[in-house]
Tab-separated table of C-alpha atoms in Angstrom:
chain	number	residue	atom	x	y	z
A	1	MET	CA	39.354	130.668	129.450
A	2	THR	CA	39.158	132.223	125.992
A	3	ILE	CA	42.206	133.026	123.895
A	4	ASN	CA	41.694	135.746	121.277
A	5	VAL	CA	43.989	135.830	118.275
A	6	SER	CA	43.725	138.303	115.406
A	7	LYS	CA	46.312	138.470	112.625
A	8	ASP	CA	43.894	139.444	109.868
A	9	LEU	CA	42.080	142.652	110.768
A	10	ARG	CA	38.855	141.141	109.461
A	11	VAL	CA	39.022	137.820	111.320
A	12	GLU	CA	39.211	137.128	115.047
A	13	VAL	CA	39.711	133.569	116.269
A	14	GLN	CA	38.577	132.735	119.802
A	15	ILE	CA	39.627	129.471	121.403
A	16	ALA	CA	37.188	128.595	124.191
A	17	GLN	CA	37.918	124.861	124.248
A	18	THR	CA	40.818	123.128	125.960
A	19	ASN	CA	43.211	121.118	123.791
A	20	CYS	CA	42.040	122.796	120.603
A	21	ARG	CA	43.812	121.454	117.526
A	22	LEU	CA	42.763	124.185	115.089
A	23	PRO	CA	45.726	125.345	112.964
A	24	ILE	CA	45.169	129.058	113.611
A	25	GLU	CA	47.409	130.385	110.829
A	26	ASP	CA	45.577	128.196	108.310
A	27	ALA	CA	42.209	129.282	109.724
A	28	TYR	CA	42.953	132.869	108.668
A	29	ILE	CA	43.826	131.736	105.155
A	30	TRP	CA	40.693	129.569	104.833
A	31	ALA	CA	38.502	132.372	106.187
A	32	SER	CA	40.036	134.978	103.877
A	33	SER	CA	39.377	132.789	100.846
A	34	ALA	CA	35.707	132.356	101.788
A	35	LEU	CA	35.334	136.057	102.597
A	36	GLU	CA	36.707	136.972	99.158
A	37	ASN	CA	36.351	140.773	98.865
A	38	ASP	CA	34.017	141.160	101.835
A	39	GLN	CA	35.742	143.596	104.200
A	40	ARG	CA	33.415	143.102	107.172
A	41	THR	CA	34.773	141.557	110.364
A	42	LEU	CA	34.143	137.989	111.445
A	43	CYS	CA	34.662	136.005	114.642
A	44	ILE	CA	35.417	132.278	114.563
A	45	ARG	CA	34.954	130.728	118.007
A	46	ILE	CA	36.068	127.177	118.775
A	47	VAL	CA	33.851	125.878	121.566
A	48	GLY	CA	33.404	122.753	123.643
A	49	GLU	CA	30.363	120.503	123.579
A	50	GLY	CA	28.599	122.296	126.432
A	51	GLU	CA	28.649	125.694	124.740
A	52	SER	CA	27.739	124.169	121.371
A	53	GLN	CA	24.770	122.338	122.889
A	54	GLU	CA	23.614	125.497	124.663
A	55	LEU	CA	23.784	127.557	121.447
A	56	ASN	CA	22.142	124.822	119.367
A	57	SER	CA	19.333	124.495	121.913
A	58	ARG	CA	18.763	128.234	122.206
A	59	PHE	CA	18.835	129.073	118.505
A	60	ARG	CA	17.775	125.861	116.738
A	61	LYS	CA	15.815	124.044	119.467
A	62	LYS	CA	18.128	121.012	119.106
A	63	LYS	CA	19.351	119.354	122.302
A	64	ALA	CA	22.782	118.200	121.136
A	65	PRO	CA	26.047	119.865	120.174
A	66	THR	CA	26.626	120.406	116.463
A	67	ASN	CA	29.665	120.925	114.266
A	68	VAL	CA	29.152	124.540	113.141
A	69	LEU	CA	26.686	127.347	113.776
A	70	SER	CA	26.617	130.722	112.020
A	71	PHE	CA	25.159	133.915	113.464
A	72	GLN	CA	24.702	136.943	111.214
A	73	SER	CA	25.421	140.325	112.707
A	74	GLU	CA	23.101	143.298	112.575
A	75	LEU	CA	26.131	145.622	112.597
A	76	VAL	CA	27.103	147.099	109.246
A	77	ASP	CA	30.847	146.447	109.675
A	78	CYS	CA	30.483	142.888	111.011
A	79	LEU	CA	29.552	139.836	108.950
A	80	GLY	CA	28.861	137.697	112.021
A	81	ASP	CA	30.112	134.901	114.226
A	82	ILE	CA	30.810	131.228	113.656
A	83	ALA	CA	30.879	128.703	116.501
A	84	ILE	CA	32.660	125.431	115.728
A	85	CYS	CA	32.530	122.606	118.255
A	86	GLY	CA	36.051	121.194	118.443
A	87	PRO	CA	35.127	117.770	119.878
A	88	VAL	CA	32.348	117.267	117.301
A	89	ALA	CA	34.709	118.307	114.483
A	90	GLU	CA	37.320	115.825	115.736
A	91	ARG	CA	34.790	112.962	115.884
A	92	GLU	CA	33.406	113.741	112.446
A	93	ALA	CA	36.878	113.926	110.886
A	94	ALA	CA	37.731	110.495	112.323
A	95	GLU	CA	34.382	108.987	111.251
A	96	GLN	CA	34.703	110.435	107.737
A	97	LYS	CA	38.363	109.381	107.488
A	98	LYS	CA	39.629	112.866	106.688
A	99	THR	CA	42.253	114.991	108.359
A	100	LEU	CA	41.099	117.309	111.117
A	101	ASP	CA	42.684	120.250	109.283
A	102	ASP	CA	40.671	119.485	106.135
A	103	HIS	CA	37.485	119.216	108.182
A	104	TYR	CA	38.162	122.498	109.999
A	105	ALA	CA	38.750	124.162	106.610
A	106	HIS	CA	35.399	122.859	105.389
A	107	LEU	CA	33.521	123.942	108.528
A	108	ILE	CA	35.015	127.451	108.456
A	109	ILE	CA	34.219	127.893	104.770
A	110	HIS	CA	30.722	126.405	105.222
A	111	GLY	CA	29.992	128.758	108.124
A	112	ILE	CA	31.227	131.837	106.262
A	113	LEU	CA	29.195	130.974	103.180
A	114	HIS	CA	26.075	130.848	105.374
A	115	LEU	CA	26.933	134.331	106.640
A	116	ARG	CA	27.331	135.483	103.039
A	117	GLY	CA	23.809	134.308	102.207
A	118	TYR	CA	24.331	130.774	100.940
A	119	ASP	CA	22.091	128.022	102.301
A	120	HIS	CA	21.074	124.439	101.637
A	121	ILE	CA	17.345	124.539	102.247
A	122	ASP	CA	16.370	123.330	98.779
A	123	ASP	CA	18.239	121.294	96.162
A	124	ARG	CA	19.107	124.272	93.957
A	125	ASP	CA	20.597	126.233	96.853
A	126	LEU	CA	22.347	123.106	98.144
A	127	GLU	CA	24.001	122.562	94.771
A	128	LYS	CA	25.136	126.201	94.611
A	129	MET	CA	26.545	126.197	98.160
A	130	GLU	CA	28.308	122.851	97.872
A	131	GLY	CA	29.745	123.916	94.512
A	132	LYS	CA	31.226	127.054	96.086
A	133	GLU	CA	32.627	125.004	98.985
A	134	ARG	CA	34.239	122.545	96.576
A	135	GLU	CA	35.742	125.387	94.528
A	136	ILE	CA	37.341	127.050	97.568
A	137	LEU	CA	38.549	123.779	99.105
A	138	GLU	CA	40.009	122.625	95.794
A	139	GLY	CA	42.196	125.746	95.834
A	140	PHE	CA	43.836	124.328	98.973
A	141	GLY	CA	44.166	120.826	97.552
A	142	ILE	CA	41.391	119.564	99.836
A	143	ALA	CA	39.205	116.758	98.497
A	144	ASP	CA	35.466	117.096	97.965
A	145	PRO	CA	33.989	116.846	101.490
A	146	TYR	CA	30.760	115.369	100.167
A	147	GLU	CA	32.281	112.296	98.520
């Protein structure tokens, strides 16, 4: 079962995982901050491990679920889609000793920045992307996720 929620006309949140603990209202705020002035639409889908593994295998040739995947759209009005694996996010938050909300904020912002053209392939790009993530997260009082 998928639950679709859309309070911001630009952002749709789909919950395709049971017992999802994403704070949906906050997700819109985090997404809007990362979108900045970009008016294109975006879908954030919270998935289980099976769907995450399937997507990761199909698009990245990796045989395990992952925390976040970003898919750019070819449509002019749509930025793209982000798939966040809820169970992986929960495990990572616990392992990294951070709140799940803070980790979800980071994953949403990270995914949107990829859709906006940021990447972390080389050190220069990594520094630029992580700097932007830190700047946005700091605005919410969220600690540096890389420390």
